[in-house]
Every structure is written in C-alpha cells, then in structure tokens.
PDB file of C-alpha atoms in Angstrom:
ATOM      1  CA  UNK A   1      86.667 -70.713  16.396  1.00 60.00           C
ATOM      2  CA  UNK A   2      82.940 -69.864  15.477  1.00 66.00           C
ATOM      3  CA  UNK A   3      81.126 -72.606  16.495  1.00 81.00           C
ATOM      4  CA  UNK A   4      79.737 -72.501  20.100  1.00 83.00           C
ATOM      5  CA  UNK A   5      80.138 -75.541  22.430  1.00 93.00           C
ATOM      6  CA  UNK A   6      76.972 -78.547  22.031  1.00 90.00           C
ATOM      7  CA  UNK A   7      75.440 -79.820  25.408  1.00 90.00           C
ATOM      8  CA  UNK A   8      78.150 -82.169  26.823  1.00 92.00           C
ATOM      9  CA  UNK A   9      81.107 -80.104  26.458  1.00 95.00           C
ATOM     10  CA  UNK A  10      80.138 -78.049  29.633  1.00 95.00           C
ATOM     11  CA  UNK A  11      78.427 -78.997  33.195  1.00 94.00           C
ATOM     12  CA  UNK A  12      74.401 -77.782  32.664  1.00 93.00           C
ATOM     13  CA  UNK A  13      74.723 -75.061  35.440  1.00 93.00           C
ATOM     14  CA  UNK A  14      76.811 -73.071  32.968  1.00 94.00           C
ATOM     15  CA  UNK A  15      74.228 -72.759  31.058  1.00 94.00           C
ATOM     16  CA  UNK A  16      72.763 -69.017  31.954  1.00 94.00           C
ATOM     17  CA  UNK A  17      76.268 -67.510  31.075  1.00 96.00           C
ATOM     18  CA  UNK A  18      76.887 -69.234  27.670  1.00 95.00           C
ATOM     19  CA  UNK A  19      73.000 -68.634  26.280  1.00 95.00           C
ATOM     20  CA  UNK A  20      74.294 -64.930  26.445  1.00 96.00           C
ATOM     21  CA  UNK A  21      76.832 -65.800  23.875  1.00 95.00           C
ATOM     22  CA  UNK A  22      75.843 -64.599  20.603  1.00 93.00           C
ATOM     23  CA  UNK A  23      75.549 -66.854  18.123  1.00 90.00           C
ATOM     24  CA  UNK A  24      77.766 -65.964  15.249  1.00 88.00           C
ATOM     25  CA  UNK A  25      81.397 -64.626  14.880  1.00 90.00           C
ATOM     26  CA  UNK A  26      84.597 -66.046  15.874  1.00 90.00           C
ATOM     27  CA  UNK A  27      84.679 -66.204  19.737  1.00 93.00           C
ATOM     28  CA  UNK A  28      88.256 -63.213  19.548  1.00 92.00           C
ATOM     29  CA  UNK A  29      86.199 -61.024  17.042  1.00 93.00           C
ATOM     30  CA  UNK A  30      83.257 -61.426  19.817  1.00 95.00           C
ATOM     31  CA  UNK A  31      85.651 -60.622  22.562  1.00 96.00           C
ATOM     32  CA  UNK A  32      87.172 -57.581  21.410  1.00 96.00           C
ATOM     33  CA  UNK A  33      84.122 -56.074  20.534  1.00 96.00           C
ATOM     34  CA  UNK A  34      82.532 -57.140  23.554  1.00 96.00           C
ATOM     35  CA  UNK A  35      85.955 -55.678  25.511  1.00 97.00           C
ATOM     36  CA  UNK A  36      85.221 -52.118  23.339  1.00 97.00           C
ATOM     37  CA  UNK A  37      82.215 -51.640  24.975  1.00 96.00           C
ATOM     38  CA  UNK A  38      82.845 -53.039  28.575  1.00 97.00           C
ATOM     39  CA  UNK A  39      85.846 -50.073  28.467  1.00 98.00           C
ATOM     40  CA  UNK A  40      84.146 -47.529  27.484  1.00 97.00           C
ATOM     41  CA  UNK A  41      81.476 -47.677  29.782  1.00 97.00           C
ATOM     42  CA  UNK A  42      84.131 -48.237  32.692  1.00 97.00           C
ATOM     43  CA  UNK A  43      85.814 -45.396  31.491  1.00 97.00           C
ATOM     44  CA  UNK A  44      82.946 -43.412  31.310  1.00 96.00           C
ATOM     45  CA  UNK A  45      82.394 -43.795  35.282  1.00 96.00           C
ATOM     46  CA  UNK A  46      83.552 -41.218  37.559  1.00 96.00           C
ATOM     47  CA  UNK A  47      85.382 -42.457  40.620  1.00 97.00           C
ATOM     48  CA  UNK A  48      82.554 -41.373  42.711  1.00 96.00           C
ATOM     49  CA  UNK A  49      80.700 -44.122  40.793  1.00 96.00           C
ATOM     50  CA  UNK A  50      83.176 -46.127  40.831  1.00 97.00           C
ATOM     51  CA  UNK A  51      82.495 -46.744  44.549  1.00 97.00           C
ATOM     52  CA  UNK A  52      78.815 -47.189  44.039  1.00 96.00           C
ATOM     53  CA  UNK A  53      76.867 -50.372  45.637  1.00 95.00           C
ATOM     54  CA  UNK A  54      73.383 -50.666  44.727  1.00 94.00           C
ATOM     55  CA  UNK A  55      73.061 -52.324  48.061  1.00 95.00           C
ATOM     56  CA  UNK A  56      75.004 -52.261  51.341  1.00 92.00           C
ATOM     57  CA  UNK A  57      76.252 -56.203  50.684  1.00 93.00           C
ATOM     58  CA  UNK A  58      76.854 -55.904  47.121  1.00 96.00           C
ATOM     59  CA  UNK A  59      80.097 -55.436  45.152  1.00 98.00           C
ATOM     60  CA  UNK A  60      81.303 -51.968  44.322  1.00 98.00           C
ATOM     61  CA  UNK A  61      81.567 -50.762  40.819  1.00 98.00           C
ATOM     62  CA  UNK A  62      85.079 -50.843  41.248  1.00 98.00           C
ATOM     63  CA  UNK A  63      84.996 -54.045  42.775  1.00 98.00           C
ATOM     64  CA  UNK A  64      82.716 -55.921  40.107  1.00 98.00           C
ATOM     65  CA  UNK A  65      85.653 -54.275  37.394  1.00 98.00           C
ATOM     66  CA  UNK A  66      88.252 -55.993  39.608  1.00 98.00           C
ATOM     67  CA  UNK A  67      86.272 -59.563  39.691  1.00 98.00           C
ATOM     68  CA  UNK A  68      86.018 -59.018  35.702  1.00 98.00           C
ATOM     69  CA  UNK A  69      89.794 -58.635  35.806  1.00 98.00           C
ATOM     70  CA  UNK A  70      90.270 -61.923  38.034  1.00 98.00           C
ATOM     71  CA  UNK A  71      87.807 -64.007  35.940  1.00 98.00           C
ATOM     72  CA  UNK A  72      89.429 -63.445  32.664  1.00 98.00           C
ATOM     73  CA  UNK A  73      93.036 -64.301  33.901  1.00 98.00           C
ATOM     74  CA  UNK A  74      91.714 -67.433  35.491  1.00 98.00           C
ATOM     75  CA  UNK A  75      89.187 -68.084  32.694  1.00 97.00           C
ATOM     76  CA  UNK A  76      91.644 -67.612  30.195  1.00 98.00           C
ATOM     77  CA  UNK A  77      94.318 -69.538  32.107  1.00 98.00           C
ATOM     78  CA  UNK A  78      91.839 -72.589  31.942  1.00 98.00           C
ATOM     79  CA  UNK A  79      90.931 -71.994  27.962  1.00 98.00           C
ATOM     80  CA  UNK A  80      95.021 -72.221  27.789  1.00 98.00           C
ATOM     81  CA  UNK A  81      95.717 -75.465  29.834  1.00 98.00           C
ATOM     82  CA  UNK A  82      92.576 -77.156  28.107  1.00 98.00           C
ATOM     83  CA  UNK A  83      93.404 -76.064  24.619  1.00 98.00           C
ATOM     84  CA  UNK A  84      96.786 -77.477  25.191  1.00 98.00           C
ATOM     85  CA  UNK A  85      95.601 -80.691  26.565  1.00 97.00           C
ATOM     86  CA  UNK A  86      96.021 -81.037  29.856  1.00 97.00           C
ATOM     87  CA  UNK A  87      94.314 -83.508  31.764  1.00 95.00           C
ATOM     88  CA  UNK A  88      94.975 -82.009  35.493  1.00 96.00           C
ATOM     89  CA  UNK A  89      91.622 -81.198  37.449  1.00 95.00           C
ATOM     90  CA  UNK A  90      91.858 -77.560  37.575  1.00 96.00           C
ATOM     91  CA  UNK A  91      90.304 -76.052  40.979  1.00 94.00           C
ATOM     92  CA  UNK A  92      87.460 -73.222  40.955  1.00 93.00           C
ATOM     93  CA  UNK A  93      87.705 -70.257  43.038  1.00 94.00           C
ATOM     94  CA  UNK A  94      85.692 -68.411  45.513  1.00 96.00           C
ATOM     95  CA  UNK A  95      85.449 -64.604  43.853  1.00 97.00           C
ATOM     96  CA  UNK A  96      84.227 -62.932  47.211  1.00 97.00           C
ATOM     97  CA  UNK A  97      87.339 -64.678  48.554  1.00 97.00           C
ATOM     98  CA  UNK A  98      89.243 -63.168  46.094  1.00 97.00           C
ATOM     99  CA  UNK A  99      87.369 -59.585  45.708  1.00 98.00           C
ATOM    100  CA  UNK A 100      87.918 -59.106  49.830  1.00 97.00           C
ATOM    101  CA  UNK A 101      91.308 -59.847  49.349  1.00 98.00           C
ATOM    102  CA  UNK A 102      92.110 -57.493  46.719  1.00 97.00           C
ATOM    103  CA  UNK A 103      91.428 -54.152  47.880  1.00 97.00           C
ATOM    104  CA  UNK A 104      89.859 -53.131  44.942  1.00 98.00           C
ATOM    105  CA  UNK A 105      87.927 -50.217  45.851  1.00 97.00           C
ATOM    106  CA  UNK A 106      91.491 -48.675  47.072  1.00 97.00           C
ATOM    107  CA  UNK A 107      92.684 -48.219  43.624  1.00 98.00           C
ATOM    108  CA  UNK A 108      91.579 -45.513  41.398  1.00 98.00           C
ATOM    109  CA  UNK A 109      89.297 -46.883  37.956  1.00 97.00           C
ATOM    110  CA  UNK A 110      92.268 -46.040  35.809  1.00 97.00           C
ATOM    111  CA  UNK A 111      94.154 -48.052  37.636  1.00 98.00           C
ATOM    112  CA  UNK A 112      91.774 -50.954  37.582  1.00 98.00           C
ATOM    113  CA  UNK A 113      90.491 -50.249  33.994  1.00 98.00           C
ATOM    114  CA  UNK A 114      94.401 -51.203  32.902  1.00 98.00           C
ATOM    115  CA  UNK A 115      94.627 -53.790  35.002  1.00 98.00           C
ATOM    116  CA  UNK A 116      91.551 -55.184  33.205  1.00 98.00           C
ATOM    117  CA  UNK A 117      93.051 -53.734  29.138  1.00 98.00           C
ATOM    118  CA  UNK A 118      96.423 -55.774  30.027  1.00 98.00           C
ATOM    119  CA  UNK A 119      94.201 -58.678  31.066  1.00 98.00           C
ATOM    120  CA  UNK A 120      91.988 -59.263  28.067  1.00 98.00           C
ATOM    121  CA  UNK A 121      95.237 -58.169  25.585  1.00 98.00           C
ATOM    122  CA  UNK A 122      96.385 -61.261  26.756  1.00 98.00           C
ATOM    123  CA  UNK A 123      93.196 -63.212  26.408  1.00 98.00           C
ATOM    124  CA  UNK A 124      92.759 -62.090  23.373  1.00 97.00           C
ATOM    125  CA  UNK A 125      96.000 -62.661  21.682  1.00 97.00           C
ATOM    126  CA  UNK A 126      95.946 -66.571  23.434  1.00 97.00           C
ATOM    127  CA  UNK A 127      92.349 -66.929  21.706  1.00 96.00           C
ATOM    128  CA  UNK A 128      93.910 -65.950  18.305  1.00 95.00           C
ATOM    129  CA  UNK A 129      96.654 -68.080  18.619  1.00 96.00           C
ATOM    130  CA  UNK A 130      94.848 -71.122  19.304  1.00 96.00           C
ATOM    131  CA  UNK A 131      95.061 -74.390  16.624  1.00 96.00           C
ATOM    132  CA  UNK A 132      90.840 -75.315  15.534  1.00 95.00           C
ATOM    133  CA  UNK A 133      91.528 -78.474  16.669  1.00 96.00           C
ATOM    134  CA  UNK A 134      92.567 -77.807  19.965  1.00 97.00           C
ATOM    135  CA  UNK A 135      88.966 -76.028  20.931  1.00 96.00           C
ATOM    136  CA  UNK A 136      87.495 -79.724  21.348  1.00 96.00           C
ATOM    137  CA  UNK A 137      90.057 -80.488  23.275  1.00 97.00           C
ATOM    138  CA  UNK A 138      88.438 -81.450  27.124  1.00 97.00           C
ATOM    139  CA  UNK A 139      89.621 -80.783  30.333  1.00 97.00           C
ATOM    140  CA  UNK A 140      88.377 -80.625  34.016  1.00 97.00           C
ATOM    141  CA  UNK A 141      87.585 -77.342  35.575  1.00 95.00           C
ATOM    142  CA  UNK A 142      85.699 -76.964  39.085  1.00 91.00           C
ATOM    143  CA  UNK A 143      84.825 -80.083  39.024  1.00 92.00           C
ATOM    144  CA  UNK A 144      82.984 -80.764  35.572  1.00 95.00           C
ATOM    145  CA  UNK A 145      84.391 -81.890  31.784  1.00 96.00           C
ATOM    146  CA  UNK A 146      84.483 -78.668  30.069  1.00 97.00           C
ATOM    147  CA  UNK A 147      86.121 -77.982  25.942  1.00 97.00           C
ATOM    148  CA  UNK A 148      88.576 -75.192  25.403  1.00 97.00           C
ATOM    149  CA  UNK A 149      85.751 -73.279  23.196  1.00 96.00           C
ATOM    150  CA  UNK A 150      82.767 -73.840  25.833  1.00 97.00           C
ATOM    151  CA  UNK A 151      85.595 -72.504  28.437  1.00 97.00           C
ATOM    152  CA  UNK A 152      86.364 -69.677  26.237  1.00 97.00           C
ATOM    153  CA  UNK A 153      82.637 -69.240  25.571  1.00 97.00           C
ATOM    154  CA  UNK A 154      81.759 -69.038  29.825  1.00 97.00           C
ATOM    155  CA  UNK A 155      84.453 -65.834  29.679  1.00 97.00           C
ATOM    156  CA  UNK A 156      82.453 -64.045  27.378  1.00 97.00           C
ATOM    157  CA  UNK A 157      79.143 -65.284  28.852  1.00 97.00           C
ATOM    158  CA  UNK A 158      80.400 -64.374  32.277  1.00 97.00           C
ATOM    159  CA  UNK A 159      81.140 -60.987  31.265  1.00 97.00           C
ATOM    160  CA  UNK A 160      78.349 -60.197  29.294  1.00 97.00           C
ATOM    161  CA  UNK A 161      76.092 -61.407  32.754  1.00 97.00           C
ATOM    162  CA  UNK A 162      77.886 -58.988  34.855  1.00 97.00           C
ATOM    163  CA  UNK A 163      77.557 -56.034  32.251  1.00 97.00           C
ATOM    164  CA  UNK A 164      74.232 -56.688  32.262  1.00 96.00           C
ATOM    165  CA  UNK A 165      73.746 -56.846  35.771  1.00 96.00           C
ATOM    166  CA  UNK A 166      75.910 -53.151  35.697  1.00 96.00           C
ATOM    167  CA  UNK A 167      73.399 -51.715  33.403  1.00 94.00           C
ATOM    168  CA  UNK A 168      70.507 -53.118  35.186  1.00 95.00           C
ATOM    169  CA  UNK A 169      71.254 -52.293  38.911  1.00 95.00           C
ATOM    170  CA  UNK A 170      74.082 -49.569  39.016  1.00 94.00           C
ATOM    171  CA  UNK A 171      73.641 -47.172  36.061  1.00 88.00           C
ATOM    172  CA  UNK A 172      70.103 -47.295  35.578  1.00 75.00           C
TER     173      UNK A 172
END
C-alpha cells in the first residue's frame, strides 16, 4: 500500500502522528527503513544512556524503547484484525499503565533492542502480506472508525514522534 489514509478514515486527534508520515513509498518499504534507523541509534546507546530521563517524571531511554516495543505489537495487532475485517470495537491502552508494569529499565538495551527487532519482523512481514483491498477495510479502535492503512500509517507516525522526541530531548 502507498497511498496514505484521506480525512475520514481516522479520528482528527490522530492527526499529529500521521502528518509525520512521509508521503511516498509503500507503507513496509517506509517501515523498514524507518526500523534501520530507529536500531541503530538504540544500538548506538550505552546502557548508562539507556537509563537516561531528561526529567525526573519522564520515561527512561530504555523505557521509551520498551513503549515502542508495546505500540507496534498492539498497533500491528489492530492493522491485522482491521485488515481482516473485523468489526469488534478494539479497546486502547494506557502506555504508562503498561511501561510501570513492565520493568523495562531492569533489562539490559540488548535485551530490549530484540525484543523490539522480533516485534517489527513481525509487523513487517504482516504489512507485506496484506491483500490492497483489505487496507480500506474499517474497523473500531479506541473508540473511533479507523482503515487498516491509516492504522498502519499511526505505527509509523507514532514512532517517528517518539524518535523525534529522542533526538530532541535525550541525545541532544
């Protein structure tokens, strides 16, 4: 699929992550070379960074890799039941819930890093393998209409927001 989702196939406050989207390519080919770089500058980190909070309430490094991690296997969950057709509301999620639950900052950044490779191996091989017609294909996710390619489309967006955020605030 190259063709990024129209105004209707997504609930407005999405908006900020799927402007970040680039325009052109087939949303996999995007991915993976979008997943290139997000690796290598994890795995450029040392685990002292790794641990690093650019303020005292804020998400470790470690911890922002492990929310990445968490938001692609629920992300791409959604792009699957969607693509496939299913009409079941599917629930959102609350990702400090989940990051405080995890323990993240307890594992070492190789550890997380291939948590986060096995992840988006996944994701990428279920974006590959999906039929063009199916990317139209409209569900219900947190509580809005969403398509298959505008929930594909919020993975990347969603990503590409928090690498920014990395670069921005943590490695500057």
């Amino acid at each position: 699929m190259n063709q990024r989702p129209l105004r209707g196939e997504y609930a407005e406050s999405n908006e900020k992550y799927l402007k970040l989207v680039p325009e052109k390519g087939e949303l996999a080919d995007v991915l993976l070379e979008q997943s290139k770089a997000a690796f290598a500058l994890f795995e450029g980190l040392t685990e002292e960074q790794g641990n690093y909070r650019y303020a005292p309430e804020k998400w470790s490094l470690k911890q922002l890799l492990g929310h990445l991690t968490d938001s692609d296997r629920i992300f791409s969950y959604r792009v699957l039941r969607i693509s496939r057709g299913d009409q079941t509301s599917l629930p959102g999620y609350d990702e400090n819930d989940f990051v405080n639950a995890a323990g993240f900052d307890s594992y070492s950044l190789e550890e997380l890093i291939g948590q986060f490779k096995a992840s988006r191996q996944s994701t990428l091989a279920l974006l590959a393998a999906i039929p063009e017609e199916a990317w139209t294909r409209k569900g219900s996710s947190n509580g809005h209409r969403i398509t298959a390619r505008a929930q594909a489309c919020l993975l990347i967006g969603h990503e590409l927001h928090h690498l920014n955020i990395i670069k921005e605030r943590y490695l500057y």
